[in-house]
Amino acid sequence: MLNGDIYDVVVIGGGPAGYVAAIKAAQLGGRAAIIEKGNMGGTCLNVGCIPAKTYLKNVEIIDELKNGNRRGIILDSSSITIDISKLKGFKDEVVTTLINSVVGLLKNNKVDIYKGVGRLVSNTHVSINDEDIIEGKSIILTGGSKVSKINIPGIDSNLVISSDEIFNLNDIPNTLAIIGGGVIGVEMAVAFSAFGSKVFIIELMDRIIPTMDQELSNGLLDELTKRGIEVYTSNSLKKIIEQKDKLHLYLDSGENIIVDKALLSVGRVPDLEALGNLNIKNEYGKIKVNEYMETSIPNIYAAGDINGLKMLAHAASRMGEIAALNAMGDKVKFNINNIPTGIYTNPEVASIGLTEDEARKKYDIVVGRFNFVGNGRALTSAITKGFVKVIADSRYGQILGVHIFGPSAVEMINEAAVLMEMEITVYEVGQIIHGHPTYSEALVEACLDCIGKSIYIPRA
Ligand code: FAD
């Protein structure tokens, strides 16, 4: 039933793309509505970034406690155990705080919130739970993504879980297999290994985190191995058999792993429930958009994971903002370059721009590097593993890619984003005075190493 409400912008999906789009449209003076079928905040707040980082902070604390003795911190007990119910409870508190703050911001901006499944019924009308219909001069699809499945025998076992369930486990499995060695897979491997599980990773490609720079894969593999995580690369899972509360995983290499639980983390696919019967162009299930976030149908935009351009929360939020700006009459392009990626293992992994292999194919490059073992702050923290690697164009010194494995990598990569976005060259970075002692000094030295001018790297 048409409820008579006409909005400038109707947003379907309340994740980082959706709530930012709705707030932006309202800030620009538009009447905005948002429809969410689950909890506000989407994957990121409820079952993604925030729960994962809450769990991974525990890894950092455990590692620090274990290393404390060397620097004179004496603990009474020699063993560290995790009360997973308590950790889950803490995670829930964090998630609730953030959801409330998003809902508060939406209300503060006078965005109307509808609970239910939103579905397009035309290019200007959206049904809610197939009942009420609201009208929008523009509609922004921000339905995000859902867990991708693989079709192998046994995958439907209850002991095979996804990232949607892992943060609600009440027991730490003794043994855990992780199917997929991408970002989510390696983060969960490090978390559960630190919590006491024996962890196995099965990865189809010849290396973990295969889309990132080879040296990051190598560094992280070394770290995972040191933690006792067994990694099976160039390997695919053929079938799973559940027997007496155990999973038997059969790999194509002929190996057989027996575990209590398996986490399926082979990627995510767009959630297209909002499309209804409208024929919006998509490619392999990803809604096709141009750089203005416009779909093939006028007035309808798609932002965030649903278009598959870059499945990251901060990219989703920027796309949501761009869609809202354009829906409200602007003409702004989404810049897909210079989007940082972070992995919150310990040490962390972060990356932006081209990998060395990609850069070599396109440009004449120089590569600079600085190892954290030569960085004062890293030494004081006793976290000296890792490096900063900078890839620059050999002619002008333009920074093409930065790859960091080490302490605070996911914070430092934002500085690299600024340098790259502002087109600051490796020649200029040395003129920007950085505080001392900081991890970021390693970034400066890696930039200077590109042109042979690092003070702290001994001459060859
Ligand atoms: P989503 O967050 O998926 O939100 C979409 C929302 O739309 C959902 O709430 C859904 O219920 C709703 N919806 C869908 N269809 C409808 C409909 N028809 N009607 C009403 N509502 C609908 N990214 C990072 O940048 N950093 C990280 O550290 C990070 N860690 C992650 C860890 C894990 C375990 C996972 C799973 C993901 C992680 N991500 C991370 C990815 C990040 O969560 C997503 O890129 C981001 O949430 C995408 O935002 P979105 O708004 O496009 O979609």
Coordinates of C-alpha atoms and ligand atoms in Angstrom, one line a residue:
M1 CA 0.0 0.0 0.0
L2 CA 1.4 3.4 -1.0
N3 CA 1.9 5.2 2.3
G4 CA 2.2 8.6 0.5
D5 CA 5.7 9.4 1.7
I6 CA 7.8 10.9 -1.0
Y7 CA 11.5 11.1 -0.4
D8 CA 14.4 12.7 -2.2
V9 CA 16.4 9.7 -1.5
V10 CA 15.5 6.2 -0.4
V11 CA 18.4 4.0 0.7
I12 CA 18.0 0.2 0.9
G13 CA 20.5 -1.3 3.3
G14 CA 21.9 0.2 6.5
G15 CA 25.6 -0.8 6.4
P16 CA 28.5 1.6 6.0
A17 CA 27.5 2.5 2.4
G18 CA 23.8 2.9 3.3
Y19 CA 23.9 4.9 6.5
V20 CA 26.5 7.3 5.2
A21 CA 24.4 7.8 2.0
A22 CA 21.3 8.5 4.0
I23 CA 23.0 11.0 6.4
K24 CA 24.8 12.7 3.5
A25 CA 21.5 13.1 1.5
A26 CA 19.9 14.6 4.6
Q27 CA 22.9 16.9 5.3
L28 CA 22.4 18.2 1.8
G29 CA 18.9 19.2 2.6
G30 CA 17.1 16.1 1.1
R31 CA 14.3 14.2 2.7
A32 CA 15.9 10.7 3.2
A33 CA 14.7 7.3 4.3
I34 CA 16.6 4.1 5.0
I35 CA 15.3 0.6 5.0
E36 CA 17.2 -2.2 6.9
K37 CA 16.1 -5.8 7.2
G38 CA 18.5 -6.7 10.1
N39 CA 20.5 -4.6 12.5
M40 CA 21.7 -1.1 11.5
G41 CA 25.4 -1.1 10.7
G42 CA 25.4 -4.0 8.3
T43 CA 28.1 -6.6 8.0
C44 CA 30.9 -4.3 9.2
L45 CA 29.4 -3.5 12.6
N46 CA 27.5 -6.7 13.3
V47 CA 29.5 -9.6 11.9
G48 CA 32.6 -8.1 10.2
C49 CA 35.2 -5.4 10.9
I50 CA 34.1 -4.6 14.5
P51 CA 33.7 -8.1 15.9
A52 CA 36.9 -9.2 14.2
K53 CA 38.9 -6.3 15.5
T54 CA 37.6 -6.8 19.0
Y55 CA 38.7 -10.4 18.9
L56 CA 42.1 -9.5 17.4
K57 CA 42.8 -6.9 20.1
N58 CA 42.9 -9.9 22.5
V59 CA 45.7 -11.4 20.4
E60 CA 47.7 -8.3 20.8
I61 CA 47.2 -8.3 24.5
I62 CA 48.0 -12.0 24.8
D63 CA 51.2 -11.5 22.8
E64 CA 52.2 -8.5 24.9
L65 CA 51.6 -10.5 28.1
K66 CA 53.6 -13.4 26.9
N67 CA 56.5 -11.1 26.0
G68 CA 56.2 -9.1 29.2
N69 CA 58.6 -11.2 31.2
R70 CA 61.6 -10.0 29.1
R71 CA 60.9 -6.5 30.1
G72 CA 60.3 -7.1 33.8
I73 CA 56.5 -7.6 33.9
I74 CA 55.9 -10.6 36.2
L75 CA 52.6 -12.3 36.0
D76 CA 51.5 -14.7 38.8
S77 CA 50.0 -17.3 36.5
S78 CA 51.9 -18.9 33.8
S79 CA 48.9 -19.7 31.6
I80 CA 46.6 -17.4 29.7
T81 CA 43.1 -18.6 28.8
I82 CA 40.3 -17.0 27.0
D83 CA 36.7 -16.8 28.4
I84 CA 35.0 -16.7 25.1
S85 CA 31.6 -16.0 26.5
K86 CA 33.0 -12.9 28.2
L87 CA 34.8 -11.8 25.1
K88 CA 31.6 -12.3 23.1
G89 CA 29.8 -10.2 25.7
F90 CA 32.4 -7.4 25.4
K91 CA 32.1 -7.6 21.6
D92 CA 28.3 -7.3 21.8
E93 CA 28.7 -4.2 24.0
V94 CA 31.0 -2.6 21.4
V95 CA 28.6 -3.5 18.6
T96 CA 25.6 -2.2 20.4
T97 CA 27.3 1.1 21.2
L98 CA 28.2 1.6 17.6
I99 CA 24.7 0.5 16.3
N100 CA 23.1 3.0 18.7
S101 CA 25.4 5.7 17.6
V102 CA 24.5 5.1 13.9
V103 CA 20.8 5.1 14.7
G104 CA 21.3 8.2 16.8
L105 CA 23.1 10.0 13.9
L106 CA 20.3 8.9 11.4
K107 CA 17.6 10.3 13.7
N108 CA 19.7 13.4 14.5
N109 CA 19.7 14.0 10.7
K110 CA 16.0 13.4 10.5
V111 CA 16.4 10.3 8.3
D112 CA 13.2 8.1 8.5
I113 CA 14.1 4.5 9.4
Y114 CA 12.1 1.6 8.2
K115 CA 12.6 -2.0 9.4
G116 CA 12.1 -4.7 6.9
V117 CA 13.1 -6.0 3.5
G118 CA 13.2 -3.3 0.9
R119 CA 12.4 -4.2 -2.7
L120 CA 12.3 -2.2 -5.8
V121 CA 8.8 -2.1 -7.5
S122 CA 9.8 0.5 -10.0
N123 CA 12.6 3.0 -10.5
T124 CA 10.9 5.3 -8.0
H125 CA 9.0 3.0 -5.6
V126 CA 10.2 0.6 -3.0
S127 CA 8.1 -1.9 -1.0
I128 CA 8.8 -2.7 2.6
N129 CA 8.2 -6.3 3.6
D130 CA 6.0 -6.5 0.4
E131 CA 3.4 -4.3 2.2
D132 CA 4.0 -0.6 2.5
I133 CA 5.4 1.3 -0.5
I134 CA 7.4 4.4 -0.3
E135 CA 8.5 6.7 -3.1
G136 CA 11.9 8.1 -3.8
K137 CA 13.0 10.6 -6.5
S138 CA 16.3 8.6 -6.3
I139 CA 17.0 5.2 -4.8
I140 CA 20.4 4.0 -3.5
L141 CA 21.0 0.3 -3.3
T142 CA 23.3 -0.5 -0.5
G143 CA 22.3 -4.1 0.3
G144 CA 26.0 -5.1 0.7
S145 CA 27.1 -8.7 0.5
K146 CA 26.6 -12.2 2.1
V147 CA 28.9 -15.2 2.6
S148 CA 29.9 -17.0 -0.5
K149 CA 29.4 -20.8 -0.5
I150 CA 31.2 -23.5 -2.3
N151 CA 29.5 -26.5 -3.8
I152 CA 31.3 -29.6 -2.4
P153 CA 29.9 -32.6 -0.6
G154 CA 29.5 -32.1 3.1
I155 CA 29.7 -28.3 3.1
D156 CA 26.2 -28.1 4.7
S157 CA 27.4 -29.8 7.9
N158 CA 26.5 -27.7 11.0
L159 CA 30.1 -27.9 12.0
V160 CA 31.0 -25.8 9.0
I161 CA 30.4 -22.2 10.0
S162 CA 30.8 -18.8 8.4
S163 CA 32.0 -15.4 9.6
D164 CA 28.3 -14.8 10.5
E165 CA 28.5 -17.4 13.2
I166 CA 32.1 -17.4 14.4
F167 CA 31.7 -14.4 16.7
N168 CA 28.8 -16.2 18.5
L169 CA 30.7 -19.4 19.3
N170 CA 30.5 -20.2 23.0
D171 CA 33.4 -22.7 22.9
I172 CA 36.8 -22.4 21.4
P173 CA 37.2 -25.4 19.1
N174 CA 40.2 -27.6 19.9
T175 CA 40.9 -27.8 16.1
L176 CA 39.7 -25.4 13.5
A177 CA 40.2 -25.6 9.7
I178 CA 39.8 -22.4 7.8
I179 CA 38.8 -22.7 4.2
G180 CA 40.3 -19.7 2.4
G181 CA 43.5 -17.9 3.2
G182 CA 42.3 -14.4 2.4
V183 CA 42.0 -11.4 4.8
I184 CA 39.1 -12.8 6.9
G185 CA 40.7 -16.3 6.9
V186 CA 44.1 -15.2 8.2
E187 CA 42.6 -12.8 10.8
M188 CA 40.4 -15.6 12.2
A189 CA 43.4 -18.1 12.1
V190 CA 45.5 -15.8 14.2
A191 CA 42.7 -15.0 16.6
F192 CA 41.6 -18.6 17.3
S193 CA 45.2 -19.9 17.3
A194 CA 46.0 -17.4 20.1
F195 CA 42.8 -18.5 21.9
G196 CA 44.1 -22.1 22.0
S197 CA 42.8 -23.8 18.8
K198 CA 45.0 -25.8 16.6
V199 CA 44.4 -24.0 13.2
F200 CA 44.8 -25.2 9.6
I201 CA 44.3 -23.0 6.6
I202 CA 43.5 -24.4 3.2
E203 CA 44.1 -22.0 0.3
L204 CA 43.5 -22.7 -3.4
M205 CA 46.1 -20.3 -4.7
D206 CA 49.9 -20.7 -4.2
R207 CA 50.0 -18.2 -1.4
I208 CA 47.9 -16.7 1.4
I209 CA 46.4 -13.2 0.9
P210 CA 47.1 -13.8 -2.8
T211 CA 45.9 -10.4 -4.1
M212 CA 48.4 -8.6 -2.0
D213 CA 52.2 -8.0 -2.5
Q214 CA 54.1 -11.2 -2.6
E215 CA 56.4 -10.1 0.3
L216 CA 53.4 -9.5 2.5
S217 CA 52.3 -13.0 1.9
N218 CA 55.7 -14.3 2.7
G219 CA 56.0 -12.3 5.9
L220 CA 52.6 -13.3 7.1
L221 CA 53.1 -17.0 6.2
D222 CA 56.3 -17.0 8.3
E223 CA 54.4 -15.4 11.2
L224 CA 51.5 -17.9 11.0
T225 CA 53.9 -20.8 10.8
K226 CA 55.7 -19.5 13.9
R227 CA 52.3 -19.5 15.7
G228 CA 51.8 -23.2 14.8
I229 CA 49.2 -22.6 12.2
E230 CA 49.5 -25.2 9.4
V231 CA 49.0 -23.7 5.9
Y232 CA 48.1 -25.8 2.9
T233 CA 48.5 -23.7 -0.2
S234 CA 47.8 -24.7 -3.9
N235 CA 45.2 -27.0 -2.4
S236 CA 41.5 -27.3 -2.8
L237 CA 39.0 -29.0 -0.6
K238 CA 37.3 -32.0 -2.4
K239 CA 34.8 -33.1 0.2
I240 CA 33.9 -33.1 3.9
I241 CA 32.6 -36.0 5.8
E242 CA 31.1 -35.5 9.3
Q243 CA 31.8 -38.4 11.6
K244 CA 31.3 -38.6 15.4
D245 CA 31.2 -34.8 15.9
K246 CA 34.4 -34.4 13.8
L247 CA 34.9 -33.1 10.3
H248 CA 37.2 -35.0 7.9
L249 CA 38.4 -32.7 5.2
Y250 CA 39.8 -34.3 2.1
L251 CA 42.2 -32.1 0.1
D252 CA 43.1 -32.7 -3.6
S253 CA 46.7 -33.2 -2.6
G254 CA 45.5 -36.4 -1.0
E255 CA 45.9 -35.1 2.6
N256 CA 43.2 -35.5 5.2
I257 CA 42.6 -33.0 8.1
I258 CA 40.4 -33.9 11.0
V259 CA 38.9 -31.0 12.9
D260 CA 36.1 -30.0 15.3
K261 CA 34.9 -27.1 13.2
A262 CA 35.6 -25.5 9.8
L263 CA 35.2 -21.8 8.9
L264 CA 34.2 -21.2 5.3
S265 CA 35.8 -17.9 4.3
V266 CA 36.1 -18.0 0.5
G267 CA 34.7 -14.5 -0.1
R268 CA 31.5 -12.7 -0.3
V269 CA 28.8 -12.1 -3.0
P270 CA 26.4 -9.2 -3.4
D271 CA 23.0 -9.5 -1.7
L272 CA 20.6 -8.7 -4.5
E273 CA 17.3 -9.2 -2.5
A274 CA 16.4 -5.5 -3.1
L275 CA 16.2 -5.8 -6.8
G276 CA 12.8 -7.3 -7.0
N277 CA 11.8 -7.8 -10.6
L278 CA 13.7 -4.8 -11.9
N279 CA 16.1 -5.7 -14.6
I280 CA 19.2 -3.8 -13.4
K281 CA 22.4 -4.8 -15.3
N282 CA 24.9 -6.9 -13.3
E283 CA 28.1 -8.7 -14.0
Y284 CA 28.5 -12.1 -12.2
G285 CA 26.0 -10.9 -9.6
K286 CA 27.7 -7.5 -9.0
I287 CA 25.5 -4.5 -9.9
K288 CA 27.2 -2.6 -12.7
V289 CA 27.8 1.0 -11.9
N290 CA 29.7 3.8 -13.6
E291 CA 32.0 6.1 -11.6
Y292 CA 29.0 8.2 -10.5
M293 CA 27.6 5.0 -8.8
E294 CA 24.7 5.1 -11.4
T295 CA 23.2 1.8 -12.4
S296 CA 21.7 1.0 -15.8
I297 CA 18.4 2.4 -14.6
P298 CA 18.0 6.2 -14.2
N299 CA 17.6 7.5 -10.6
I300 CA 18.9 4.2 -9.2
Y301 CA 22.4 4.1 -7.7
A302 CA 24.3 1.2 -6.1
A303 CA 27.1 1.7 -3.6
G304 CA 29.3 -0.5 -1.5
D305 CA 29.8 -4.3 -1.6
I306 CA 26.7 -4.7 -3.8
N307 CA 28.6 -3.4 -6.8
G308 CA 31.7 -5.5 -6.0
L309 CA 34.1 -2.6 -7.0
K310 CA 36.1 -2.8 -3.7
M311 CA 34.6 -4.8 -0.8
L312 CA 35.8 -2.8 2.1
A313 CA 33.9 -0.7 4.6
H314 CA 35.7 2.6 4.0
A315 CA 35.3 2.2 0.3
A316 CA 31.6 1.4 0.8
S317 CA 31.1 4.6 2.8
R318 CA 32.8 6.7 0.2
M319 CA 30.7 5.2 -2.5
G320 CA 27.6 5.8 -0.4
E321 CA 28.6 9.4 -0.1
I322 CA 29.2 9.8 -3.8
A323 CA 25.9 8.2 -4.6
A324 CA 24.1 10.6 -2.3
L325 CA 25.9 13.6 -3.6
N326 CA 24.9 12.7 -7.2
A327 CA 21.4 11.8 -6.2
M328 CA 21.1 15.3 -4.8
G329 CA 22.2 16.9 -8.0
D330 CA 26.0 16.9 -7.9
K331 CA 28.2 15.2 -10.4
V332 CA 31.1 13.6 -8.5
K333 CA 33.2 10.6 -9.5
F334 CA 34.3 7.8 -7.2
N335 CA 38.1 7.5 -7.2
I336 CA 39.0 3.8 -6.9
N337 CA 42.7 4.4 -6.6
N338 CA 44.5 4.8 -3.3
I339 CA 42.1 2.7 -1.1
P340 CA 44.0 1.2 1.8
T341 CA 43.6 -2.5 2.9
G342 CA 44.4 -3.7 6.4
I343 CA 44.8 -7.0 8.1
Y344 CA 44.7 -6.9 11.8
T345 CA 47.0 -9.8 12.6
N346 CA 49.9 -9.3 14.9
P347 CA 52.1 -7.9 13.3
E348 CA 49.6 -6.1 11.1
V349 CA 49.6 -6.1 7.3
A350 CA 48.6 -3.1 5.2
S351 CA 48.7 -2.2 1.6
I352 CA 47.8 0.6 -0.8
G353 CA 48.3 1.0 -4.6
L354 CA 50.1 -1.3 -6.9
T355 CA 52.0 -4.5 -5.8
E356 CA 55.6 -4.7 -7.0
D357 CA 54.5 -7.2 -9.7
E358 CA 51.7 -5.0 -11.0
A359 CA 53.9 -1.9 -10.9
R360 CA 56.8 -3.6 -12.9
K361 CA 54.4 -4.5 -15.7
K362 CA 53.3 -0.9 -16.1
Y363 CA 56.2 1.4 -15.0
D364 CA 60.0 1.7 -14.6
I365 CA 60.1 1.5 -10.9
V366 CA 62.4 1.8 -7.9
V367 CA 61.7 -0.1 -4.6
G368 CA 62.7 1.3 -1.2
R369 CA 62.5 -0.7 2.0
F370 CA 63.1 -0.1 5.7
N371 CA 63.0 -2.9 8.2
F372 CA 61.4 -2.3 11.6
V373 CA 64.5 -3.7 13.3
G374 CA 66.1 -0.3 12.6
N375 CA 63.3 1.7 14.0
G376 CA 63.6 3.1 17.5
R377 CA 59.9 2.9 18.5
A378 CA 59.7 -0.8 17.2
L379 CA 62.8 -1.6 19.4
T380 CA 61.2 0.0 22.5
S381 CA 58.1 -2.0 21.8
A382 CA 60.1 -5.2 21.1
I383 CA 58.1 -5.6 17.9
T384 CA 60.9 -5.5 15.3
K385 CA 59.5 -8.0 12.8
G386 CA 58.5 -6.6 9.4
F387 CA 59.2 -3.9 7.0
V388 CA 57.9 -0.9 5.0
K389 CA 58.2 -1.3 1.2
V390 CA 57.6 1.6 -1.1
I391 CA 57.3 1.3 -4.8
A392 CA 57.9 4.5 -6.8
D393 CA 58.2 5.6 -10.4
S394 CA 61.9 5.9 -11.2
R395 CA 61.6 9.1 -13.2
Y396 CA 59.6 11.4 -11.0
G397 CA 59.5 9.5 -7.7
Q398 CA 55.7 9.3 -7.7
I399 CA 54.6 6.7 -5.1
L400 CA 52.8 3.8 -6.8
G401 CA 52.4 1.4 -3.9
V402 CA 53.1 1.0 -0.2
H403 CA 53.2 -2.3 1.6
I404 CA 53.7 -2.7 5.3
F405 CA 54.1 -5.7 7.5
G406 CA 54.7 -4.6 11.1
P407 CA 53.5 -2.7 14.1
S408 CA 50.6 -0.2 13.5
A409 CA 50.7 -1.0 9.7
V410 CA 47.0 -0.3 9.4
E411 CA 47.3 3.1 11.0
M412 CA 50.5 4.0 9.0
I413 CA 48.9 3.1 5.7
N414 CA 46.6 6.1 6.0
E415 CA 49.7 8.4 5.8
A416 CA 50.7 6.6 2.6
A417 CA 47.1 7.2 1.3
V418 CA 47.6 11.0 2.0
L419 CA 51.0 11.0 0.3
M420 CA 49.6 9.2 -2.8
E421 CA 46.4 11.2 -3.0
M422 CA 48.3 14.5 -2.8
E423 CA 50.9 13.2 -5.2
I424 CA 53.8 13.8 -2.8
T425 CA 56.9 12.2 -4.3
V426 CA 59.6 10.2 -2.5
Y427 CA 61.9 13.2 -2.9
E428 CA 59.4 15.4 -0.9
V429 CA 58.6 13.0 1.9
G430 CA 62.0 13.5 3.4
Q431 CA 61.2 17.2 3.9
I432 CA 58.2 16.4 6.1
I433 CA 59.4 16.2 9.7
H434 CA 58.0 13.2 11.5
G435 CA 57.9 12.8 15.2
H436 CA 60.4 10.6 16.9
P437 CA 60.4 7.9 18.0
T438 CA 57.5 6.7 15.8
Y439 CA 56.8 3.7 13.6
S440 CA 56.0 6.2 10.8
E441 CA 59.7 7.1 10.5
A442 CA 60.1 3.7 8.8
L443 CA 57.8 5.0 6.0
V444 CA 60.0 8.0 5.5
E445 CA 63.2 6.0 5.4
A446 CA 61.6 3.5 2.9
C447 CA 60.7 6.5 0.7
L448 CA 64.2 7.8 1.0
D449 CA 65.6 4.4 0.2
C450 CA 63.9 4.6 -3.2
I451 CA 66.4 7.4 -4.1
G452 CA 69.3 6.0 -2.0
K453 CA 69.0 8.8 0.6
S454 CA 68.0 7.0 3.8
I455 CA 70.2 8.2 6.7
Y456 CA 69.6 5.0 8.6
I457 CA 70.4 2.4 6.0
P458 CA 74.1 1.5 5.7
R459 CA 75.6 2.0 2.3
A460 CA 76.0 -1.3 0.3
Ligands
FAD1 P1 26.9 -4.3 4.4 O1 27.8 -3.9 5.5 O2 26.8 -5.8 4.0 O3 25.5 -3.8 4.7 C1 24.4 -4.1 3.9 C2 23.1 -4.0 4.7 O4 22.0 -4.0 3.9 C3 22.9 -5.2 5.7 O5 22.7 -4.7 7.0 C4 21.7 -5.9 5.2 O6 21.0 -6.5 6.2 C5 21.0 -4.8 4.4 N1 20.1 -5.3 3.4 C6 20.5 -6.1 2.3 N2 19.4 -6.2 1.5 C7 18.4 -5.6 2.0 C8 17.0 -5.4 1.6 N3 16.6 -5.9 0.5 N4 16.2 -4.6 2.5 C9 16.7 -4.1 3.6 N5 18.0 -4.3 4.0 C10 18.8 -5.0 3.2 N6 36.1 -4.2 5.7 C11 37.0 -3.3 6.1 O7 37.1 -2.2 5.5 N7 37.9 -3.5 7.2 C12 37.8 -4.6 7.9 O8 38.6 -4.7 8.8 C13 36.9 -5.6 7.5 N8 36.8 -6.7 8.2 C14 35.8 -7.6 7.9 C15 35.7 -8.8 8.6 C16 34.8 -9.7 8.3 C17 34.7 -11.0 9.2 C18 33.8 -9.5 7.3 C19 32.8 -10.5 6.9 C20 33.9 -8.3 6.5 C21 34.9 -7.4 6.8 N9 35.1 -6.2 6.1 C22 36.0 -5.3 6.4 C23 34.2 -5.9 4.9 C24 33.1 -5.0 5.3 O9 32.3 -5.5 6.3 C25 32.2 -4.7 4.1 O10 33.0 -4.2 3.0 C26 31.2 -3.6 4.4 O11 30.4 -3.9 5.5 C27 30.3 -3.3 3.2 O12 29.4 -2.3 3.5 P2 28.0 -2.2 2.7 O13 27.3 -1.1 3.3 O14 28.2 -2.2 1.3 O15 27.3 -3.6 3.0

